[in-house]
Structure formats: C-alpha cells, structure tokens
Amino acid sequence: MNAPDTRTPRSLPSARTHRLFPLATLVGASLGISLLVAGGQRFGALPAFGPLFSPFHGFWRNMPTRTTLDAERTTVLSGKEGPIEILVDARAVPHVFAQSDRDLAFGQGYATARDRLWQMDFQVRSAGGRLSEVLGSKMLGHDTSKRKRGMVWAAERMIEEARKTPTSIATLEAYAAGVNAYISTLSADTWPLEYKLLGAQPDTWTPLHSALFAKEMAHDLTGGSDDVRMTNTRRVLGDDALRDLFPYAEGAKEPIVSKDHVWFLPTLSPLVSSPPPPQMPLPSGPLDVAALGRNPNPNPSNGSNNWAVAGSKTASGFPLLADDPHLTLRLPSTWYEIHLQAPGVNVYGASLPGLPAVIVGFNDNVAWGVTNGGNDVLDWYKITFRDASRQEYAFEGGWRPTQFREEIIRVKGEPDVVLSVPYTHHGPVALEVPVASEKREVWPLAMRWTAHDPSDEFLAFAKLDRARTQTDVKEALAGYATPVQNFAVVTKSGEIAMHHAGRLPLKWSGQGLFVLDGSQAAHEWQGTVPHEERPREENPRRGFVSSANQHPVDGSYPYFTSGVWNATSQARAWRVNERLNALKDATPEDMITMQADDLDVVARRVVPKLLSSLDTPNLPPDSIALVADLGTWDFRHTAQNTLSVFYEKWMTTLQARTWEGRLDANSTLFPHLDVFVEALFAEPESAWFDAPATVEKETRASRVNAAFAETWLAVSSKHGPYGESWAWGKVRGTDVNHMASLPGFGVRGLETSGTRHTINATQKTHGPSWRMVATFDTNGPRAWGVYPGGPSGNPASPSYAPMVEPWMASRAEVLLFPADVAAARALAGAPRQHSVDVLVPEGVSLWKPAWSDTLAKKRWWLIPALSGLVGLVVPGGLLLAAGASATVASLGWGLPLVSGLAGAHHALIARMGSLLGVSSSTLATGFSFVSLVPFLATFLLAALPAALLGLSSGALRLWMTGGNPTPLGVASRTCFRFVRQLFTSRESRTTATLPLEPSLETNPAHEDSAKGQLS
C-alpha cells in the first residue's frame, strides 16, 4: 500500500495570468520595434544612433590600442618590383621604402589613406561639388559654385595632360591603387569615425581624385579676384584718385628679387610695349557682387614666409632654409609628413593628403620651401549673349556658339539637381544672376583662369623630389604651372635661390585690374611669360633670398604684374629682410626664433604718430594708463601683452571711418594698409580724412581721436577695465577646428602670439600650417619641423594633435631621416614619443584598461544574454524587448571613446578642471577610470536584464509545462556552443605584415635626434 501523497497540488495558471502574456508580448514587441527602428534613423544632422553606438560597428571601434598602433609600426606590402615596407617612427611618421617609383607611389597612397582617408575623401568631395551627397541640400550653394567654376572640368584636363607622360599617369594610378588597397582592408565597423557620424562611406580613389585636390589647392591660393569690386571702386573714385590710392603699377618697395637685380632683355617686348587698348566701359550702376556668391575669394591671409641664407652668413658655413606656409588651421592637418625612398629618390617633408610626392621638404642634396606667389591669374570677362537661350555670344563683331556642360549634383534624400553650365572660349560663365536689383547691374561673367589650362604639376614635383642641383630644380619648375609659388631653394653644395615659378599670363599694362570685355580679342591674354624670364634670383650679393607674399619685383621688371599683394601689407617682408640683413653666424635655432618673431613694423611706425595726434586732456580718465603703456610698447604682439587688442581695433576703426561715406565695404575695396600709412599719415590735412557728408572739416587728428573714443568704448565694454583681461592670447586666441566643424574634434582657445602683419602670422583660425628649418653638413641634410596637428586623422588617436602645443610654443621637433631601411627599422622599434597626447601633462594615460579590450573583443556578455533569451521562445515579444534593451545598452560602449576624446582635448580638460577645482593632470587620469563605467552599464542594462527576462520566462515555461526542463536545457546548451564557436573561430581583419628584426644602425648625421626638441 502506497503512502499518501502529501505534496500540495500545484495550481495551474489562472485565466488572468494567461491574458497577461499577449499584453507582455505586445508591449515588448512595440518597445523593441520602436527602439530598433528609431536607432536606425537619422534625425536632421544627427547620425543614426543604432549603428553609431553599436558595440560591433559603432564609433568605439575607432579607439586605437597600443597593440594596434604598434602593429602598424612595420607594414610590408607586395609590390610589382619587390616588397614595399612602411616603417613608422617614434613620431608616428611613415617611412616608405620600395624598389621602384610605381611601388613607392603605391606605398605612399596606402600609408596616407591609413592615416587620413576621411580627410582625403572629404576634401575631394568639396573640390568637386559633391558635399550635398553626404550633407544634404544645405551644401547646394557650395556645390553649385564649384561646378560653375569648372573644377571638375579643370581636373579632367589635368589628367588628360598627365596621360601624355607615362610616368605621371603611372604614378597617379599606383597612388590610387595604394589608397584602394587600404580601403579594401576596412569594413563598415572600421571606417573612420567621420563616416559613421555623417552616414557616408569611402569613395573609390582614382587619378581624377588627385587632380581634383590639386585644383582645390590652386583655388585656395589663386582662385580669387577683385575685378568686380575694383570696377565698382573705379566707378566711384575715377581714374586719377584710383591711381593714388591703388598704385598697382609702381612695383614693390621691398620686392622679392633684389632692387639691384639686372633684368634680361624681354624676348616678348613687342607684345607689351604697344599702347594698351581702352578699359571696359563702366557700368551704369554698381555691379551686383551678390553674383560672386557667399565666399567668392579664398582667405586673403593665405600666404607664407620663406627664406634661404647663404653659408657666408651661417655659423656652419652651410646654407640654411626656413619655410612656414600660412593656411587655414584645421584638424586633420593640411600637411602629412612622410619619407619616401626608392632607387633614385630619397625625400622627406610635408605632402598633401591626396597627392603623390613631397611638396615641401628636402632630399640628400636639395631643400626647398614655398610661399604663395599671389599673382593675378584669374580674370572675369563680360559676356554678351545673343538672347535668353544663351546659345551664342558676341565676339569680334560676330557670334560664337556656346558650349554647355551638364553637371548633376546628387542631393542626399532629395532629387538630383541638374545644371547646364555655359562655356565660352574664355572659360565657364560662372557668375550670373537671373534678375538684377533696382540699384545693381548684373553682367554674365566668364572665368579665365590658368588652373583651367592643362598642366602636369605631378611631373614637376616628381622631378623636384629627385633634384640634385639648382639646374635640376630649374628644369623641374619649367613644367610647373599653378598655383604660382615662390620656391626658396638651398643645395648641399652651398647655392641659394628664389624661383617665382608658375604660369604667368602675359598682359598689357593694367589688364585684369577690372572686368574685361569678352567680345574683344584685344582684351584676351597675350600669351605666357617665358619660363626663363620669370622672376628668379640666385646667390645674390646680400647673402640671402626671401619672400613674404610681397610683390616679386619692382617697377624695372619688363612685364606688367599685378596680384593680391597689392591688397595686403608688406610688413612681414620688411621685418624678414630687416632681420636677415643683420644676421651673422646664423644657426638653425636662429631660424626657429625668427619664425616666431611677433614684432609689428607697422605699429612701430604708426603708434607714435597716433599718440601725437591724441587730445590727451580730453581722453577718458581710465584710459590714461593705456596711453602711457602704448608710449613704451615694444610693438610685439605677444600672447601676454594687453595692448594688441586695442591697437588692432583702433587701426581697423580708423581706416573704416576714413573711407566710409566714399566707399562701400560691401561692393568696393578700401585702399590697403601700406597706402593708408604712407599717403595719409604723411599728409595730416589730407582731403581723404574729410567726410563729404559733414559740415565740419575732419583732419587726421580728429579722425584719430574719434576712432580712439569709439575703440575705447567697444573694448572696455566687451573686456572690462584695462588690465589682464585684455591679454592678446585670451582675447584673440587661436582655434584649430575640425575640417567638418565637428564639435569636440578641434582644439580651441590657444593663447598664441602674432598677427597677420608679423613674421609669426598666427590669427584666429589661420597661420603657419607647417614650420620647417633645413640645412646640410658633411653627412647630409638635417631638418626640424612642427605643425598644429599630428600624423593621424583619427580624433581618438594619440597621434591626432600631439604637436599643437609645441607649435603654439614655437618649438620644432627633429625630423628623423634614416639613411636606409635598416635604420628605419630601428626607428620603428624605438619608444613612441606620441603614446600620450602632448596636450595632457606628461605621464598621464588616456587609454582604456587593457582588460577592457579583451572583454570587448570576446563579447562575453552575449553568452548569458543569448542563453537567457532562449526561454523567450513562447512569449516572443519579450525577445524584442530584450533586444531593444541590448541596443540601448550599447550606448554605453561609446563611452571609452568619448572619454578618450575628452581627455585628448586640452581645452575641455582645462575648463572642466577649472570648474571642478581639480588639476588637469588629475582630471585626465580620471578619464582612464571612466572607461570602467560603460562595461558595468552594458552588463546592467543588457546582459543582466536579458538574462533575468530569459530565466523568468524559462521558469514560467517550466511551471506551465509541469517541470519538463528538456526544451530549455537543450536550447541553452545549443546556444552556448554556437556563441563559443562564433568567438573562438572569428579572426580579426588586419593588414598582413612580416616581422622585421630591428637594427641598431642609424644615420650618423642624426645622432643628435635624441636631444629632443630645438627651442
């Protein structure tokens, strides 16, 4: 007889409990679907958060580790002629070694793309008018302007010219193949961060991409013209006053080529000696400058300094070269430092991401640097169409057919925009407005630009990189066309030279100052100045050559020249030559110090006259201290001085108030600073000081006092009482912004010295984009350099902006130039200088803890999550709910990168530390520990809830099925085995490399590299 069963009978679920399951399923499904769908959508400019924060593909995958960076120190690729070795030194600079020019170009393309892929892609999209594809219709204005200006057409013509030289096109194709080889190693989860933020993907690189970027650089440096505004200015002032205030034809007082230079007898003198034809008749009303667009001209401050000093003036007896191109400051940096070596070439310097070769640098025998030539190589021609169809235009008494080029602009999320751009024999009709305003006249204007003409600068730089003598340099530059540049050159044999190189249009006197008549052959360019007759100076008696964007020649030069130098001051040129004339026994340290010179020669000349004109008894009492300090000022714009902010504002206000009432700042030009200083300050009672609309007569003194009062009120209202709050570095500051203006990816508020009129031409967002000093000794070249950025384009990399602080402090780093591949291997094995961002105090680590990388790669949290989710088979809606919670939790995985970025940016650390009362060192260290948070968050928000949901539903299923564990147990084990196999068999996708034995052999010429920085 069996014993009675004393267990309490298990109650079956009630009907009410059963009714909860569909409700839970519905709620869970709705929540899961909503979150998953929302996570995949873009909201305006915001990226899709699901892919962006995905633990598998999101932006945390862009956080480099020491392991990945060390792996990139030695890369071996298979070239056509042998192995291509890319060896990265302690400064994260790549050294590319190959057995042929083609393989060398392939290696350069691969190395550059590895560090700067997004930058290369973005700047080419900008050049070709394709930003709307990524950023939407807000970029249509930009893209339309690029297409109308014929940027793609110019690039296509450049490639056609390159195809005429087999070595040029082969180099371009090999470079493109190298870029694409690197792209092929990537997947969506390893694309550069900006692609994920902007919802884009890399474009396949072609030779046309390189040509487009070359044309973009040409546009940045020569794509401006004041023809329209000068035409309006002439209309207002008349020809006589225009000659006084805009003395274009007299040449420079401090030209690039020495005044005692003996010029040649021009072979083309008959073309330029005949009387010029009449200028274009003036319009009946002012020309509408709205047709020029929002940003018609490049930054007027684009320029540079360079100089070369002969051995007779140096301590070593070898020549010295210094160069610092002035461009918009941005991250990733404009320049990409690289070393290229193959049979016949061994060159180091600054390249441009997207172009093969080194642009500014040195090899075993020659060093060179560039500044912008500034010549007027773009003219606008008035086009008279026969009718509204624009099918024909007037020329020499007849009608010529118009050619049309169709430009298709793809717009993200919207229909394509199709442009039909009219082309004349002058060039594209880039400026036209359909309807003129009542007070403005509109002329259709065709663009004549040297950069539209076929040219092959790729071949020119390939030859320059391989030059051994000054003769080689001249031969290389003979084929160089655009943009016009001043090449300062030194050789190991002791020669120095300055070449004003590039295609110079041959013009009659005054041609191109105003809008030209597109219907007359007499208004067309007369040809090109022969290469041998372009301005050039070799080994001058004064012992140096220099340029600072001033006029290249004085009035004795046989050909007419004009350019942007006519609208800027020659102050930098005066100061450069002042220092070079006084120089003796010069050293590289002297060159670095000179590049940081912040003395303003204009202020030195002007301030005493300004102070002598002040009505001191009637000045505001609280301004007396300022006036006294101005009287003892050393005229240096240091970051700490408190006078620059007032002086700069005072001069700007004085010039504006002098010209207002006569000239319109929006449609005409103001005379440049040198004219204002020379002409007006020499004549205190000049009629130009007297405003025509007032009864009282204004003089220099009354203008100076009125401008002082206005400036005092403006500056003191904005910055408080005169004192430390007026410090130049704090008030002006310098921002190095991200190329796409992504917040947090730039460095802002740098307390810098200098102005546009000092040798150190640092401004708010503009300035020296690369500083280099080079020389030779008996062993070969030696060089130092710095730029506001770093080799990497990855904002999370320690090599993104390590040189911003040295650049700000005007220090330079030794450029490591190994003699051969063995020496480069030793450099690749040396300790990394930039393992920690130099903007953070030394010794502070911003890396994720090593264990976090291991856990992230293994994705361990998926095992309990997926195992628990097996129990969700019956209430299926909970599966979606758990998946949604995992999606939300993946937000936490982005925190390691966020913390790394925050720690890597000096401004954010400094400001947060100031607010919290904590040192930046302590705060930066704290960011490392913040890395622990996302992993805890992931577990709590995803793994744990998913597991609990799964186990709870599993228990419910057991309860409902009478305790049979088989379905859950089998499913759990199956899931576990699947996940384990998934992670143990998965191989990471990496670039194939071969282990290289480090060599202790180094170039004895660079034993001083261990000394660190040159102050």
GROMACS .gro file of N, CA and C in nm, residues 681-808:
model
  384
  681PHE      N    1   4.916  10.929  -4.357
  681PHE     CA    2   4.986  10.978  -4.239
  681PHE      C    3   5.095  11.077  -4.273
  682ALA      N    4   5.133  11.080  -4.400
  682ALA     CA    5   5.229  11.182  -4.443
  682ALA      C    6   5.160  11.316  -4.466
  683GLU      N    7   5.027  11.318  -4.475
  683GLU     CA    8   4.953  11.440  -4.501
  683GLU      C    9   4.842  11.457  -4.397
  684PRO      N   10   4.873  11.520  -4.284
  684PRO     CA   11   4.772  11.533  -4.176
  684PRO      C   12   4.645  11.604  -4.219
  685GLU      N   13   4.655  11.692  -4.319
  685GLU     CA   14   4.537  11.766  -4.363
  685GLU      C   15   4.479  11.709  -4.492
  686SER      N   16   4.510  11.585  -4.523
  686SER     CA   17   4.465  11.526  -4.648
  686SER      C   18   4.313  11.535  -4.662
  687ALA      N   19   4.268  11.562  -4.785
  687ALA     CA   20   4.125  11.572  -4.810
  687ALA      C   21   4.053  11.439  -4.789
  688TRP      N   22   4.128  11.330  -4.789
  688TRP     CA   23   4.064  11.200  -4.770
  688TRP      C   24   4.013  11.182  -4.627
  689PHE      N   25   4.070  11.258  -4.533
  689PHE     CA   26   4.020  11.249  -4.396
  689PHE      C   27   3.885  11.319  -4.379
  690ASP      N   28   3.855  11.410  -4.469
  690ASP     CA   29   3.734  11.492  -4.455
  690ASP      C   30   3.616  11.420  -4.519
  691ALA      N   31   3.515  11.389  -4.437
  691ALA     CA   32   3.396  11.320  -4.486
  691ALA      C   33   3.311  11.417  -4.567
  692PRO      N   34   3.271  11.382  -4.688
  692PRO     CA   35   3.195  11.476  -4.773
  692PRO      C   36   3.057  11.508  -4.718
  693ALA      N   37   3.002  11.421  -4.633
  693ALA     CA   38   2.864  11.442  -4.587
  693ALA      C   39   2.856  11.530  -4.462
  694THR      N   40   2.969  11.575  -4.407
  694THR     CA   41   2.966  11.654  -4.284
  694THR      C   42   2.999  11.799  -4.312
  695VAL      N   43   2.953  11.887  -4.220
  695VAL     CA   44   2.980  12.031  -4.235
  695VAL      C   45   3.121  12.062  -4.186
  696GLU      N   46   3.156  12.008  -4.069
  696GLU     CA   47   3.289  12.033  -4.014
  696GLU      C   48   3.394  11.957  -4.094
  697LYS      N   49   3.513  12.017  -4.100
  697LYS     CA   50   3.621  11.953  -4.172
  697LYS      C   51   3.695  11.856  -4.079
  698GLU      N   52   3.704  11.732  -4.120
  698GLU     CA   53   3.779  11.633  -4.042
  698GLU      C   54   3.925  11.631  -4.086
  699THR      N   55   4.014  11.615  -3.988
  699THR     CA   56   4.157  11.603  -4.014
  699THR      C   57   4.207  11.471  -3.956
  700ARG      N   58   4.336  11.449  -3.974
  700ARG     CA   59   4.392  11.326  -3.918
  700ARG      C   60   4.370  11.323  -3.767
  701ALA      N   61   4.394  11.434  -3.700
  701ALA     CA   62   4.380  11.439  -3.555
  701ALA      C   63   4.237  11.410  -3.511
  702SER      N   64   4.140  11.472  -3.577
  702SER     CA   65   4.002  11.450  -3.535
  702SER      C   66   3.960  11.305  -3.562
  703ARG      N   67   4.008  11.247  -3.672
  703ARG     CA   68   3.976  11.108  -3.702
  703ARG      C   69   4.039  11.014  -3.598
  704VAL      N   70   4.164  11.043  -3.562
  704VAL     CA   71   4.234  10.958  -3.465
  704VAL      C   72   4.164  10.962  -3.330
  705ASN      N   73   4.124  11.080  -3.285
  705ASN     CA   74   4.058  11.093  -3.155
  705ASN      C   75   3.920  11.028  -3.155
  706ALA      N   76   3.846  11.048  -3.263
  706ALA     CA   77   3.713  10.986  -3.271
  706ALA      C   78   3.726  10.833  -3.272
  707ALA      N   79   3.823  10.781  -3.346
  707ALA     CA   80   3.843  10.636  -3.350
  707ALA      C   81   3.889  10.585  -3.214
  708PHE      N   82   3.971  10.664  -3.143
  708PHE     CA   83   4.015  10.623  -3.009
  708PHE      C   84   3.896  10.610  -2.915
  709ALA      N   85   3.810  10.710  -2.914
  709ALA     CA   86   3.694  10.707  -2.824
  709ALA      C   87   3.602  10.589  -2.856
  710GLU      N   88   3.578  10.566  -2.985
  710GLU     CA   89   3.493  10.455  -3.024
  710GLU      C   90   3.556  10.321  -2.986
  711THR      N   91   3.685  10.308  -3.006
  711THR     CA   92   3.755  10.183  -2.973
  711THR      C   93   3.758  10.160  -2.823
  712TRP      N   94   3.785  10.266  -2.746
  712TRP     CA   95   3.789  10.252  -2.600
  712TRP      C   96   3.655  10.202  -2.546
  713LEU      N   97   3.548  10.258  -2.596
  713LEU     CA   98   3.416  10.218  -2.550
  713LEU      C   99   3.389  10.072  -2.587
  714ALA      N  100   3.422  10.034  -2.710
  714ALA     CA  101   3.394   9.899  -2.757
  714ALA      C  102   3.476   9.795  -2.680
  715VAL      N  103   3.605   9.820  -2.663
  715VAL     CA  104   3.691   9.720  -2.599
  715VAL      C  105   3.664   9.711  -2.450
  716SER      N  106   3.650   9.824  -2.383
  716SER     CA  107   3.626   9.820  -2.239
  716SER      C  108   3.489   9.763  -2.207
  717SER      N  109   3.391   9.787  -2.294
  717SER     CA  110   3.258   9.729  -2.272
  717SER      C  111   3.261   9.577  -2.286
  718LYS      N  112   3.342   9.529  -2.377
  718LYS     CA  113   3.346   9.385  -2.403
  718LYS      C  114   3.439   9.311  -2.308
  719HIS      N  115   3.551   9.373  -2.269
  719HIS     CA  116   3.652   9.301  -2.193
  719HIS      C  117   3.677   9.358  -2.053
  720GLY      N  118   3.600   9.459  -2.016
  720GLY     CA  119   3.616   9.513  -1.882
  720GLY      C  120   3.726   9.616  -1.874
  721PRO      N  121   3.762   9.659  -1.751
  721PRO     CA  122   3.866   9.761  -1.734
  721PRO      C  123   3.999   9.715  -1.792
  722TYR      N  124   4.078   9.811  -1.835
  722TYR     CA  125   4.209   9.781  -1.892
  722TYR      C  126   4.294   9.706  -1.791
  723GLY      N  127   4.349   9.593  -1.835
  723GLY     CA  128   4.430   9.511  -1.747
  723GLY      C  129   4.450   9.373  -1.807
  724GLU      N  130   4.465   9.273  -1.720
  724GLU     CA  131   4.497   9.138  -1.765
  724GLU      C  132   4.389   9.077  -1.854
  725SER      N  133   4.265   9.123  -1.837
  725SER     CA  134   4.156   9.068  -1.918
  725SER      C  135   4.170   9.106  -2.065
  726TRP      N  136   4.261   9.199  -2.094
  726TRP     CA  137   4.285   9.240  -2.232
  726TRP      C  138   4.402   9.161  -2.295
  727ALA      N  139   4.452   9.060  -2.232
  727ALA     CA  140   4.566   8.985  -2.284
  727ALA      C  141   4.534   8.932  -2.423
  728TRP      N  142   4.626   8.951  -2.516
  728TRP     CA  143   4.604   8.918  -2.656
  728TRP      C  144   4.572   8.770  -2.677
  729GLY      N  145   4.644   8.685  -2.609
  729GLY     CA  146   4.621   8.542  -2.626
  729GLY      C  147   4.484   8.498  -2.582
  730LYS      N  148   4.430   8.561  -2.478
  730LYS     CA  149   4.297   8.526  -2.429
  730LYS      C  150   4.188   8.589  -2.515
  731VAL      N  151   4.207   8.714  -2.553
  731VAL     CA  152   4.102   8.786  -2.627
  731VAL      C  153   4.091   8.735  -2.771
  732ARG      N  154   4.205   8.726  -2.838
  732ARG     CA  155   4.204   8.680  -2.978
  732ARG      C  156   4.203   8.528  -2.982
  733GLY      N  157   4.304   8.468  -2.919
  733GLY     CA  158   4.314   8.323  -2.918
  733GLY      C  159   4.324   8.265  -3.058
  734THR      N  160   4.344   8.135  -3.065
  734THR     CA  161   4.352   8.065  -3.194
  734THR      C  162   4.277   7.934  -3.183
  735ASP      N  163   4.196   7.905  -3.284
  735ASP     CA  164   4.120   7.781  -3.291
  735ASP      C  165   4.170   7.697  -3.408
  736VAL      N  166   4.198   7.571  -3.380
  736VAL     CA  167   4.231   7.475  -3.485
  736VAL      C  168   4.111   7.381  -3.493
  737ASN      N  169   4.019   7.414  -3.582
  737ASN     CA  170   3.892   7.343  -3.588
  737ASN      C  171   3.901   7.219  -3.676
  738HIS      N  172   3.807   7.129  -3.653
  738HIS     CA  173   3.796   7.012  -3.739
  738HIS      C  174   3.750   7.055  -3.878
  739MET      N  175   3.795   6.982  -3.980
  739MET     CA  176   3.763   7.019  -4.118
  739MET      C  177   3.614   7.032  -4.142
  740ALA      N  178   3.536   6.943  -4.082
  740ALA     CA  179   3.391   6.946  -4.099
  740ALA      C  180   3.323   7.020  -3.984
  741SER      N  181   3.402   7.092  -3.905
  741SER     CA  182   3.350   7.168  -3.791
  741SER      C  183   3.275   7.081  -3.692
  742LEU      N  184   3.318   6.956  -3.679
  742LEU     CA  185   3.256   6.868  -3.579
  742LEU      C  186   3.296   6.914  -3.440
  743PRO      N  187   3.200   6.945  -3.354
  743PRO     CA  188   3.235   6.996  -3.221
  743PRO      C  189   3.310   6.892  -3.140
  744GLY      N  190   3.410   6.938  -3.066
  744GLY     CA  191   3.488   6.849  -2.981
  744GLY      C  192   3.604   6.784  -3.051
  745PHE      N  193   3.610   6.795  -3.186
  745PHE     CA  194   3.718   6.731  -3.259
  745PHE      C  195   3.827   6.830  -3.297
  746GLY      N  196   3.817   6.952  -3.248
  746GLY     CA  197   3.919   7.053  -3.272
  746GLY      C  198   3.980   7.099  -3.141
  747VAL      N  199   4.073   7.192  -3.150
  747VAL     CA  200   4.138   7.249  -3.032
  747VAL      C  201   4.114   7.399  -3.037
  748ARG      N  202   4.053   7.452  -2.933
  748ARG     CA  203   4.010   7.591  -2.936
  748ARG      C  204   4.074   7.668  -2.821
  749GLY      N  205   4.080   7.801  -2.841
  749GLY     CA  206   4.125   7.890  -2.734
  749GLY      C  207   4.273   7.884  -2.704
  750LEU      N  208   4.357   7.852  -2.805
  750LEU     CA  209   4.500   7.850  -2.782
  750LEU      C  210   4.552   7.993  -2.764
  751GLU      N  211   4.630   8.017  -2.662
  751GLU     CA  212   4.680   8.151  -2.632
  751GLU      C  213   4.808   8.175  -2.710
  752THR      N  214   4.792   8.226  -2.831
  752THR     CA  215   4.902   8.241  -2.925
  752THR      C  216   4.943   8.387  -2.939
  753SER      N  217   5.062   8.407  -2.996
  753SER     CA  218   5.114   8.539  -3.026
  753SER      C  219   5.103   8.565  -3.176
  754GLY      N  220   5.134   8.689  -3.217
  754GLY     CA  221   5.143   8.722  -3.358
  754GLY      C  222   5.015   8.779  -3.418
  755THR      N  223   5.029   8.839  -3.536
  755THR     CA  224   4.916   8.888  -3.617
  755THR      C  225   4.951   8.864  -3.763
  756ARG      N  226   4.861   8.901  -3.852
  756ARG     CA  227   4.884   8.881  -3.995
  756ARG      C  228   5.000   8.967  -4.045
  757HIS      N  229   5.040   9.070  -3.969
  757HIS     CA  230   5.146   9.161  -4.013
  757HIS      C  231   5.281   9.129  -3.948
  758THR      N  232   5.290   9.024  -3.869
  758THR     CA  233   5.417   8.985  -3.810
  758THR      C  234   5.466   8.857  -3.878
  759ILE      N  235   5.598   8.829  -3.863
  759ILE     CA  236   5.651   8.707  -3.923
  759ILE      C  237   5.573   8.587  -3.872
  760ASN      N  238   5.549   8.583  -3.740
  760ASN     CA  239   5.459   8.483  -3.684
  760ASN      C  240   5.318   8.528  -3.714
  761ALA      N  241   5.265   8.482  -3.827
  761ALA     CA  242   5.138   8.534  -3.878
  761ALA      C  243   5.018   8.458  -3.825
  762THR      N  244   5.021   8.419  -3.698
  762THR     CA  245   4.911   8.344  -3.639
  762THR      C  246   4.791   8.436  -3.617
  763GLN      N  247   4.673   8.384  -3.655
  763GLN     CA  248   4.549   8.458  -3.635
  763GLN      C  249   4.447   8.368  -3.565
  764LYS      N  250   4.321   8.404  -3.575
  764LYS     CA  251   4.216   8.330  -3.505
  764LYS      C  252   4.206   8.186  -3.555
  765THR      N  253   4.196   8.168  -3.684
  765THR     CA  254   4.185   8.034  -3.741
  765THR      C  255   4.282   8.015  -3.857
  766HIS      N  256   4.384   8.096  -3.860
  766HIS     CA  257   4.474   8.097  -3.975
  766HIS      C  258   4.616   8.118  -3.925
  767GLY      N  259   4.714   8.067  -3.999
  767GLY     CA  260   4.851   8.090  -3.958
  767GLY      C  261   4.947   7.988  -4.014
  768PRO      N  262   5.066   7.977  -3.955
  768PRO     CA  263   5.167   7.882  -4.004
  768PRO      C  264   5.116   7.739  -3.993
  769SER      N  265   5.093   7.678  -4.109
  769SER     CA  266   5.039   7.541  -4.110
  769SER      C  267   5.149   7.437  -4.106
  770TRP      N  268   5.272   7.478  -4.127
  770TRP     CA  269   5.388   7.388  -4.121
  770TRP      C  270   5.512   7.476  -4.110
  771ARG      N  271   5.594   7.453  -4.010
  771ARG     CA  272   5.720   7.525  -3.997
  771ARG      C  273   5.834   7.426  -4.018
  772MET      N  274   5.929   7.463  -4.103
  772MET     CA  275   6.042   7.376  -4.129
  772MET      C  276   6.169   7.458  -4.139
  773VAL      N  277   6.277   7.404  -4.083
  773VAL     CA  278   6.411   7.459  -4.098
  773VAL      C  279   6.500   7.345  -4.144
  774ALA      N  280   6.580   7.368  -4.247
  774ALA     CA  281   6.665   7.263  -4.302
  774ALA      C  282   6.803   7.319  -4.333
  775THR      N  283   6.902   7.232  -4.323
  775THR     CA  284   7.038   7.269  -4.357
  775THR      C  285   7.112   7.142  -4.397
  776PHE      N  286   7.240   7.156  -4.426
  776PHE     CA  287   7.324   7.042  -4.462
  776PHE      C  288   7.452   7.047  -4.378
  777ASP      N  289   7.514   6.933  -4.364
  777ASP     CA  290   7.652   6.926  -4.315
  777ASP      C  291   7.725   6.822  -4.397
  778THR      N  292   7.843   6.784  -4.354
  778THR     CA  293   7.922   6.691  -4.435
  778THR      C  294   7.856   6.555  -4.449
  779ASN      N  295   7.763   6.522  -4.360
  779ASN     CA  296   7.696   6.392  -4.364
  779ASN      C  297   7.563   6.394  -4.439
  780GLY      N  298   7.512   6.511  -4.471
  780GLY     CA  299   7.385   6.516  -4.541
  780GLY      C  300   7.290   6.618  -4.480
  781PRO      N  301   7.160   6.603  -4.504
  781PRO     CA  302   7.062   6.702  -4.456
  781PRO      C  303   7.029   6.684  -4.309
  782ARG      N  304   6.993   6.794  -4.247
  782ARG     CA  305   6.939   6.796  -4.111
  782ARG      C  306   6.820   6.890  -4.113
  783ALA      N  307   6.713   6.855  -4.042
  783ALA     CA  308   6.592   6.937  -4.050
  783ALA      C  309   6.510   6.927  -3.922
  784TRP      N  310   6.429   7.029  -3.901
  784TRP     CA  311   6.338   7.036  -3.787
  784TRP      C  312   6.203   7.084  -3.838
  785GLY      N  313   6.097   7.043  -3.776
  785GLY     CA  314   5.965   7.084  -3.823
  785GLY      C  315   5.859   7.068  -3.716
  786VAL      N  316   5.746   7.134  -3.737
  786VAL     CA  317   5.631   7.123  -3.647
  786VAL      C  318   5.509   7.178  -3.719
  787TYR      N  319   5.392   7.126  -3.684
  787TYR     CA  320   5.268   7.180  -3.739
  787TYR      C  321   5.158   7.157  -3.637
  788PRO      N  322   5.048   7.233  -3.643
  788PRO     CA  323   4.944   7.224  -3.540
  788PRO      C  324   4.853   7.105  -3.563
  789GLY      N  325   4.903   6.987  -3.533
  789GLY     CA  326   4.824   6.866  -3.554
  789GLY      C  327   4.907   6.744  -3.527
  790GLY      N  328   4.894   6.645  -3.613
  790GLY     CA  329   4.967   6.521  -3.598
  790GLY      C  330   4.946   6.434  -3.719
  791PRO      N  331   5.017   6.322  -3.727
  791PRO     CA  332   5.006   6.236  -3.846
  791PRO      C  333   4.867   6.175  -3.864
  792SER      N  334   4.800   6.139  -3.757
  792SER     CA  335   4.675   6.065  -3.767
  792SER      C  336   4.556   6.158  -3.788
  793GLY      N  337   4.459   6.107  -3.865
  793GLY     CA  338   4.333   6.179  -3.880
  793GLY      C  339   4.225   6.128  -3.789
  794ASN      N  340   4.257   6.032  -3.703
  794ASN     CA  341   4.160   5.973  -3.611
  794ASN      C  342   4.155   6.055  -3.483
  795PRO      N  343   4.042   6.120  -3.452
  795PRO     CA  344   4.036   6.204  -3.332
  795PRO      C  345   4.063   6.129  -3.202
  796ALA      N  346   4.049   5.997  -3.204
  796ALA     CA  347   4.074   5.919  -3.082
  796ALA      C  348   4.219   5.877  -3.069
  797SER      N  349   4.302   5.905  -3.170
  797SER     CA  350   4.440   5.859  -3.169
  797SER      C  351   4.530   5.954  -3.092
  798PRO      N  352   4.630   5.903  -3.022
  798PRO     CA  353   4.727   5.992  -2.956
  798PRO      C  354   4.812   6.067  -3.056
  799SER      N  355   4.809   6.028  -3.185
  799SER     CA  356   4.885   6.098  -3.289
  799SER      C  357   4.798   6.197  -3.366
  800TYR      N  358   4.681   6.230  -3.312
  800TYR     CA  359   4.589   6.321  -3.381
  800TYR      C  360   4.637   6.466  -3.372
  801ALA      N  361   4.678   6.510  -3.256
  801ALA     CA  362   4.718   6.651  -3.240
  801ALA      C  363   4.832   6.667  -3.140
  802PRO      N  364   4.935   6.584  -3.145
  802PRO     CA  365   5.039   6.594  -3.043
  802PRO      C  366   5.129   6.716  -3.057
  803MET      N  367   5.131   6.775  -3.178
  803MET     CA  368   5.224   6.887  -3.199
  803MET      C  369   5.158   7.023  -3.185
  804VAL      N  370   5.034   7.027  -3.140
  804VAL     CA  371   4.969   7.157  -3.124
  804VAL      C  372   5.041   7.240  -3.019
  805GLU      N  373   5.074   7.179  -2.908
  805GLU     CA  374   5.141   7.254  -2.801
  805GLU      C  375   5.281   7.299  -2.841
  806PRO      N  376   5.366   7.211  -2.898
  806PRO     CA  377   5.497   7.260  -2.945
  806PRO      C  378   5.483   7.370  -3.051
  807TRP      N  379   5.384   7.355  -3.139
  807TRP     CA  380   5.362   7.458  -3.241
  807TRP      C  381   5.324   7.590  -3.175
  808MET      N  382   5.237   7.585  -3.078
  808MET     CA  383   5.194   7.706  -3.009
  808MET      C  384   5.312   7.774  -2.939
   0.00000   0.00000   0.00000
